[in-house]
Amino acid sequence: MSVNLDVNALNKLKDASLWFIIATLIGFIGVVTVFSEIISIVAFILLLFVAIPKLKDAFNLFLQTGKDVRNGITGANILPWGYIIIFLGGIIGIIGLFAISAVLAIFGTLLVVLGVLLEFIGGLLIGLSIYNLGRFYQSDLMWIGGILIIIPGINFVGWILTYISIDDVLKRLSPSPIIPTPAASMPSVSVYQVGTGSLSADGKASLVLYSSTQLQIQSASIDNTLISVSWDKITPYILNPGNNTVTIQFPPLTGFIRGSVYSVTLVLSNGQTVKVFLTFT
């Protein structure tokens, strides 16, 4: 998996969040102005043709990085129908009032109720996916934003928190500068993975490592995330010559896709790093 893909997905989510904030604020302005119908239509168009497509693009990129945002994609597909049905229901209801038609007024009201229900379901699925992303990137602001996105009336606050959180996540994902080490100072040690390891939702990773000598594993981190543990969560953390069955206890994991392969970087006591691959089960 590429960090660049994560960065692109996060930037797209930030862009989508901004458009949700703008469209929602325009909708609020429409409620208190004399041009409410025109302004509401502008907000409706921005949501339908700008914000939601950008959000779907972001979720599709996250899916390529192995993050489970399928609920968010489903929610982004449901949300436009909710807005459309609310819009049509409102028009039919207004026509019913002017035409003094109880049937049209009731039908329009029922459509609005159905649209609001679909809008809530869509927001729920989207919010859950953003919550999972927040847990995945260990961003409190993002997962709180995901929860608030679910709540009607204050969901724009969730989009604001999501927008703000992304800069911090991007900063923490930026790679640290690499300081070259003279080749002569690196010991000639061979450490590599034997087969493919496993990774489970409770954070337990199991793998086999071959080592040509005895040395320690100092830390392990899941690539493209902020999830990392030190030697005290690794058993055994001292590798002996030959094959070693190693268990790593990460925190409970969310947002990972079953069957996908994730890369983990191990830092050894001699300064070497070893990349291993684990299948999420």
Short mmCIF file of N, CA and C in Angstrom, two decimals, residues 69-192:
data_model
loop_
_atom_site.label_atom_id
_atom_site.label_comp_id
_atom_site.label_asym_id
_atom_site.label_seq_id
_atom_site.Cartn_x
_atom_site.Cartn_y
_atom_site.Cartn_z
N VAL A 69 -14.49 1.00 4.20
CA VAL A 69 -15.41 2.15 4.12
C VAL A 69 -16.59 1.83 3.19
N ARG A 70 -16.90 0.53 3.07
CA ARG A 70 -17.98 0.13 2.16
C ARG A 70 -19.32 0.69 2.63
N ASN A 71 -19.52 0.81 3.96
CA ASN A 71 -20.74 1.42 4.46
C ASN A 71 -20.86 2.87 3.99
N GLY A 72 -19.71 3.56 3.99
CA GLY A 72 -19.72 4.96 3.55
C GLY A 72 -20.08 5.11 2.09
N ILE A 73 -19.60 4.18 1.26
CA ILE A 73 -19.95 4.21 -0.16
C ILE A 73 -21.44 3.98 -0.34
N THR A 74 -21.99 3.00 0.41
CA THR A 74 -23.43 2.74 0.35
C THR A 74 -24.21 3.98 0.80
N GLY A 75 -23.75 4.60 1.90
CA GLY A 75 -24.43 5.80 2.39
C GLY A 75 -24.38 6.94 1.40
N ALA A 76 -23.24 7.09 0.71
CA ALA A 76 -23.11 8.16 -0.29
C ALA A 76 -24.01 7.88 -1.49
N ASN A 77 -24.33 6.62 -1.75
CA ASN A 77 -25.27 6.29 -2.83
C ASN A 77 -26.72 6.51 -2.41
N ILE A 78 -27.01 6.32 -1.12
CA ILE A 78 -28.37 6.50 -0.62
C ILE A 78 -28.71 7.98 -0.45
N LEU A 79 -27.74 8.77 0.02
CA LEU A 79 -27.98 10.16 0.38
C LEU A 79 -28.62 10.99 -0.73
N PRO A 80 -28.16 10.91 -1.99
CA PRO A 80 -28.81 11.72 -3.04
C PRO A 80 -30.30 11.42 -3.19
N TRP A 81 -30.66 10.14 -3.06
CA TRP A 81 -32.08 9.79 -3.18
C TRP A 81 -32.89 10.43 -2.06
N GLY A 82 -32.31 10.49 -0.87
CA GLY A 82 -33.00 11.16 0.22
C GLY A 82 -33.26 12.63 -0.08
N TYR A 83 -32.22 13.32 -0.60
CA TYR A 83 -32.38 14.74 -0.94
C TYR A 83 -33.40 14.93 -2.07
N ILE A 84 -33.31 14.07 -3.08
CA ILE A 84 -34.23 14.19 -4.22
C ILE A 84 -35.67 13.98 -3.79
N ILE A 85 -35.90 12.94 -2.97
CA ILE A 85 -37.28 12.64 -2.53
C ILE A 85 -37.81 13.76 -1.64
N ILE A 86 -36.95 14.32 -0.76
CA ILE A 86 -37.38 15.46 0.08
C ILE A 86 -37.77 16.64 -0.81
N PHE A 87 -36.94 16.91 -1.83
CA PHE A 87 -37.19 18.03 -2.74
C PHE A 87 -38.51 17.85 -3.48
N LEU A 88 -38.72 16.65 -4.03
CA LEU A 88 -39.96 16.36 -4.76
C LEU A 88 -41.17 16.40 -3.83
N GLY A 89 -41.00 15.82 -2.63
CA GLY A 89 -42.10 15.83 -1.67
C GLY A 89 -42.49 17.25 -1.28
N GLY A 90 -41.49 18.12 -1.11
CA GLY A 90 -41.79 19.50 -0.77
C GLY A 90 -42.57 20.20 -1.88
N ILE A 91 -42.17 19.98 -3.14
CA ILE A 91 -42.87 20.59 -4.28
C ILE A 91 -44.31 20.09 -4.36
N ILE A 92 -44.48 18.77 -4.23
CA ILE A 92 -45.84 18.19 -4.31
C ILE A 92 -46.70 18.69 -3.15
N GLY A 93 -46.10 18.79 -1.95
CA GLY A 93 -46.85 19.29 -0.80
C GLY A 93 -47.29 20.72 -1.00
N ILE A 94 -46.41 21.56 -1.56
CA ILE A 94 -46.76 22.97 -1.80
C ILE A 94 -47.87 23.07 -2.84
N ILE A 95 -47.76 22.25 -3.91
CA ILE A 95 -48.81 22.23 -4.93
C ILE A 95 -50.14 21.83 -4.30
N GLY A 96 -50.10 20.83 -3.41
CA GLY A 96 -51.32 20.38 -2.75
C GLY A 96 -51.96 21.47 -1.91
N LEU A 97 -51.12 22.28 -1.23
CA LEU A 97 -51.65 23.36 -0.41
C LEU A 97 -52.31 24.44 -1.27
N PHE A 98 -51.63 24.80 -2.38
CA PHE A 98 -52.19 25.83 -3.25
C PHE A 98 -53.43 25.33 -3.99
N ALA A 99 -53.44 24.05 -4.33
CA ALA A 99 -54.58 23.49 -5.05
C ALA A 99 -55.67 23.00 -4.10
N ILE A 100 -55.43 23.17 -2.81
CA ILE A 100 -56.34 22.69 -1.76
C ILE A 100 -56.67 21.22 -1.99
N SER A 101 -55.63 20.45 -2.18
CA SER A 101 -55.78 19.01 -2.41
C SER A 101 -55.14 18.27 -1.23
N ALA A 102 -56.00 17.68 -0.41
CA ALA A 102 -55.49 16.95 0.75
C ALA A 102 -54.66 15.76 0.33
N VAL A 103 -55.03 15.13 -0.79
CA VAL A 103 -54.31 13.95 -1.26
C VAL A 103 -52.87 14.31 -1.62
N LEU A 104 -52.71 15.40 -2.40
CA LEU A 104 -51.35 15.82 -2.78
C LEU A 104 -50.54 16.27 -1.57
N ALA A 105 -51.20 16.97 -0.64
CA ALA A 105 -50.50 17.45 0.55
C ALA A 105 -50.01 16.28 1.40
N ILE A 106 -50.86 15.27 1.57
CA ILE A 106 -50.48 14.10 2.37
C ILE A 106 -49.39 13.32 1.65
N PHE A 107 -49.55 13.15 0.33
CA PHE A 107 -48.55 12.41 -0.45
C PHE A 107 -47.19 13.10 -0.38
N GLY A 108 -47.21 14.43 -0.51
CA GLY A 108 -45.97 15.20 -0.42
C GLY A 108 -45.32 15.05 0.94
N THR A 109 -46.14 15.08 2.00
CA THR A 109 -45.61 14.92 3.36
C THR A 109 -44.98 13.55 3.56
N LEU A 110 -45.64 12.51 3.03
CA LEU A 110 -45.11 11.15 3.15
C LEU A 110 -43.77 11.02 2.41
N LEU A 111 -43.68 11.67 1.25
CA LEU A 111 -42.42 11.64 0.51
C LEU A 111 -41.31 12.33 1.31
N VAL A 112 -41.64 13.45 1.93
CA VAL A 112 -40.64 14.16 2.74
C VAL A 112 -40.17 13.28 3.88
N VAL A 113 -41.11 12.59 4.55
CA VAL A 113 -40.74 11.70 5.66
C VAL A 113 -39.83 10.58 5.15
N LEU A 114 -40.18 9.99 3.99
CA LEU A 114 -39.34 8.93 3.42
C LEU A 114 -37.95 9.47 3.08
N GLY A 115 -37.91 10.67 2.50
CA GLY A 115 -36.62 11.27 2.15
C GLY A 115 -35.76 11.53 3.37
N VAL A 116 -36.39 12.02 4.45
CA VAL A 116 -35.65 12.29 5.69
C VAL A 116 -35.09 10.98 6.26
N LEU A 117 -35.87 9.90 6.16
CA LEU A 117 -35.42 8.60 6.64
C LEU A 117 -34.19 8.13 5.84
N LEU A 118 -34.28 8.26 4.51
CA LEU A 118 -33.15 7.86 3.67
C LEU A 118 -31.92 8.74 3.95
N GLU A 119 -32.17 10.02 4.16
CA GLU A 119 -31.07 10.93 4.47
C GLU A 119 -30.39 10.53 5.78
N PHE A 120 -31.20 10.13 6.76
CA PHE A 120 -30.63 9.70 8.05
C PHE A 120 -29.81 8.42 7.89
N ILE A 121 -30.35 7.46 7.12
CA ILE A 121 -29.64 6.19 6.91
C ILE A 121 -28.31 6.45 6.19
N GLY A 122 -28.36 7.30 5.15
CA GLY A 122 -27.14 7.63 4.42
C GLY A 122 -26.12 8.30 5.33
N GLY A 123 -26.58 9.26 6.13
CA GLY A 123 -25.67 9.95 7.07
C GLY A 123 -25.11 9.00 8.11
N LEU A 124 -25.94 8.04 8.56
CA LEU A 124 -25.49 7.05 9.54
C LEU A 124 -24.34 6.22 8.98
N LEU A 125 -24.51 5.71 7.76
CA LEU A 125 -23.48 4.87 7.15
C LEU A 125 -22.20 5.65 6.87
N ILE A 126 -22.36 6.89 6.42
CA ILE A 126 -21.19 7.74 6.16
C ILE A 126 -20.46 8.06 7.47
N GLY A 127 -21.24 8.43 8.49
CA GLY A 127 -20.64 8.76 9.78
C GLY A 127 -19.89 7.59 10.39
N LEU A 128 -20.44 6.38 10.26
CA LEU A 128 -19.77 5.19 10.79
C LEU A 128 -18.43 4.95 10.10
N SER A 129 -18.40 5.17 8.78
CA SER A 129 -17.14 4.97 8.05
C SER A 129 -16.09 6.01 8.46
N ILE A 130 -16.52 7.25 8.63
CA ILE A 130 -15.57 8.28 9.06
C ILE A 130 -15.12 8.02 10.50
N TYR A 131 -16.03 7.52 11.34
CA TYR A 131 -15.65 7.11 12.69
C TYR A 131 -14.56 6.03 12.63
N ASN A 132 -14.74 5.04 11.75
CA ASN A 132 -13.74 3.97 11.60
C ASN A 132 -12.40 4.53 11.11
N LEU A 133 -12.47 5.50 10.18
CA LEU A 133 -11.23 6.12 9.71
C LEU A 133 -10.52 6.84 10.86
N GLY A 134 -11.29 7.51 11.70
CA GLY A 134 -10.71 8.19 12.86
C GLY A 134 -10.03 7.22 13.80
N ARG A 135 -10.65 6.05 14.01
CA ARG A 135 -10.03 5.02 14.85
C ARG A 135 -8.77 4.48 14.17
N PHE A 136 -8.86 4.29 12.84
CA PHE A 136 -7.73 3.75 12.09
C PHE A 136 -6.53 4.68 12.16
N TYR A 137 -6.77 6.00 11.99
CA TYR A 137 -5.68 6.98 12.01
C TYR A 137 -5.41 7.52 13.41
N GLN A 138 -6.12 6.97 14.41
CA GLN A 138 -5.97 7.41 15.80
C GLN A 138 -6.16 8.91 15.94
N SER A 139 -7.25 9.40 15.32
CA SER A 139 -7.59 10.83 15.38
C SER A 139 -8.90 10.99 16.14
N ASP A 140 -8.82 11.55 17.36
CA ASP A 140 -10.03 11.74 18.17
C ASP A 140 -11.01 12.68 17.47
N LEU A 141 -10.49 13.76 16.88
CA LEU A 141 -11.38 14.72 16.21
C LEU A 141 -12.15 14.05 15.08
N MET A 142 -11.47 13.18 14.33
CA MET A 142 -12.13 12.56 13.18
C MET A 142 -13.22 11.60 13.63
N TRP A 143 -12.94 10.77 14.65
CA TRP A 143 -13.98 9.82 15.03
C TRP A 143 -15.14 10.51 15.74
N ILE A 144 -14.88 11.60 16.46
CA ILE A 144 -15.97 12.38 17.04
C ILE A 144 -16.79 13.03 15.91
N GLY A 145 -16.08 13.52 14.88
CA GLY A 145 -16.77 14.08 13.72
C GLY A 145 -17.68 13.06 13.06
N GLY A 146 -17.21 11.81 12.96
CA GLY A 146 -18.02 10.75 12.37
C GLY A 146 -19.30 10.52 13.16
N ILE A 147 -19.22 10.57 14.49
CA ILE A 147 -20.42 10.40 15.32
C ILE A 147 -21.39 11.55 15.11
N LEU A 148 -20.87 12.78 15.07
CA LEU A 148 -21.74 13.96 14.92
C LEU A 148 -22.40 14.01 13.54
N ILE A 149 -21.73 13.47 12.53
CA ILE A 149 -22.31 13.45 11.18
C ILE A 149 -23.60 12.63 11.17
N ILE A 150 -23.71 11.67 12.07
CA ILE A 150 -24.90 10.82 12.13
C ILE A 150 -26.11 11.60 12.66
N ILE A 151 -25.86 12.62 13.49
CA ILE A 151 -26.95 13.30 14.21
C ILE A 151 -27.54 14.43 13.35
N PRO A 152 -28.81 14.33 12.94
CA PRO A 152 -29.44 15.39 12.14
C PRO A 152 -29.43 16.73 12.90
N GLY A 153 -29.26 17.79 12.16
CA GLY A 153 -29.29 19.13 12.76
C GLY A 153 -27.93 19.65 13.15
N ILE A 154 -27.04 18.76 13.60
CA ILE A 154 -25.69 19.20 13.97
C ILE A 154 -24.63 18.45 13.17
N ASN A 155 -25.07 17.77 12.09
CA ASN A 155 -24.09 17.00 11.31
C ASN A 155 -23.03 17.88 10.66
N PHE A 156 -23.36 19.16 10.42
CA PHE A 156 -22.35 20.05 9.82
C PHE A 156 -21.17 20.24 10.78
N VAL A 157 -21.42 20.15 12.10
CA VAL A 157 -20.32 20.24 13.08
C VAL A 157 -19.39 19.04 12.89
N GLY A 158 -19.97 17.88 12.60
CA GLY A 158 -19.16 16.70 12.32
C GLY A 158 -18.27 16.89 11.11
N TRP A 159 -18.82 17.54 10.07
CA TRP A 159 -18.01 17.79 8.87
C TRP A 159 -16.89 18.80 9.18
N ILE A 160 -17.17 19.77 10.05
CA ILE A 160 -16.14 20.74 10.43
C ILE A 160 -15.00 20.03 11.17
N LEU A 161 -15.35 19.16 12.12
CA LEU A 161 -14.32 18.43 12.88
C LEU A 161 -13.53 17.50 11.96
N THR A 162 -14.21 16.87 11.02
CA THR A 162 -13.52 15.99 10.07
C THR A 162 -12.53 16.80 9.24
N TYR A 163 -12.98 17.95 8.77
CA TYR A 163 -12.11 18.83 7.96
C TYR A 163 -10.87 19.24 8.76
N ILE A 164 -11.07 19.66 10.02
CA ILE A 164 -9.96 20.13 10.85
C ILE A 164 -8.99 19.00 11.16
N SER A 165 -9.52 17.79 11.38
CA SER A 165 -8.69 16.67 11.82
C SER A 165 -7.69 16.20 10.76
N ILE A 166 -8.01 16.42 9.50
CA ILE A 166 -7.22 15.81 8.43
C ILE A 166 -5.81 16.38 8.35
N ASP A 167 -5.65 17.68 8.60
CA ASP A 167 -4.31 18.27 8.56
C ASP A 167 -3.38 17.61 9.57
N ASP A 168 -3.91 17.34 10.77
CA ASP A 168 -3.08 16.70 11.80
C ASP A 168 -2.70 15.28 11.38
N VAL A 169 -3.67 14.55 10.81
CA VAL A 169 -3.38 13.18 10.36
C VAL A 169 -2.32 13.20 9.26
N LEU A 170 -2.47 14.11 8.31
CA LEU A 170 -1.50 14.21 7.21
C LEU A 170 -0.11 14.55 7.74
N LYS A 171 -0.05 15.42 8.74
CA LYS A 171 1.24 15.81 9.32
C LYS A 171 1.91 14.60 9.97
N ARG A 172 1.13 13.79 10.68
CA ARG A 172 1.70 12.63 11.37
C ARG A 172 2.05 11.51 10.41
N LEU A 173 1.40 11.49 9.24
CA LEU A 173 1.71 10.47 8.24
C LEU A 173 2.93 10.82 7.41
N SER A 174 3.36 12.10 7.48
CA SER A 174 4.52 12.51 6.68
C SER A 174 5.75 11.76 7.14
N PRO A 175 6.49 11.18 6.19
CA PRO A 175 7.66 10.41 6.58
C PRO A 175 8.75 11.30 7.18
N SER A 176 9.44 10.77 8.19
CA SER A 176 10.56 11.49 8.78
C SER A 176 11.76 11.42 7.84
N PRO A 177 12.60 12.43 7.84
CA PRO A 177 13.78 12.40 6.98
C PRO A 177 14.67 11.22 7.32
N ILE A 178 15.18 10.57 6.30
CA ILE A 178 16.04 9.41 6.47
C ILE A 178 17.50 9.85 6.51
N ILE A 179 18.18 9.48 7.58
CA ILE A 179 19.60 9.81 7.72
C ILE A 179 20.42 8.63 7.22
N PRO A 180 21.19 8.81 6.15
CA PRO A 180 21.96 7.68 5.62
C PRO A 180 22.93 7.13 6.65
N THR A 181 23.04 5.80 6.68
CA THR A 181 23.99 5.14 7.59
C THR A 181 25.11 4.54 6.76
N PRO A 182 26.35 4.78 7.11
CA PRO A 182 27.45 4.20 6.35
C PRO A 182 27.32 2.69 6.28
N ALA A 183 27.53 2.15 5.08
CA ALA A 183 27.34 0.72 4.89
C ALA A 183 28.24 -0.09 5.79
N ALA A 184 29.45 0.43 6.12
CA ALA A 184 30.38 -0.33 6.93
C ALA A 184 29.90 -0.52 8.35
N SER A 185 28.99 0.40 8.82
CA SER A 185 28.53 0.31 10.19
C SER A 185 27.37 -0.66 10.36
N MET A 186 26.78 -1.12 9.24
CA MET A 186 25.65 -2.03 9.30
C MET A 186 26.14 -3.46 9.41
N PRO A 187 25.73 -4.19 10.46
CA PRO A 187 26.16 -5.57 10.59
C PRO A 187 25.54 -6.43 9.51
N SER A 188 26.26 -7.47 9.15
CA SER A 188 25.75 -8.38 8.13
C SER A 188 24.83 -9.40 8.80
N VAL A 189 23.56 -9.04 8.89
CA VAL A 189 22.56 -9.88 9.55
C VAL A 189 21.41 -10.10 8.59
N SER A 190 20.93 -11.33 8.53
CA SER A 190 19.81 -11.66 7.66
C SER A 190 18.59 -11.98 8.50
N VAL A 191 17.52 -11.17 8.33
CA VAL A 191 16.24 -11.41 9.01
C VAL A 191 15.15 -11.27 7.96
N TYR A 192 14.30 -12.28 7.84
CA TYR A 192 13.21 -12.19 6.86
C TYR A 192 12.03 -13.04 7.32
#
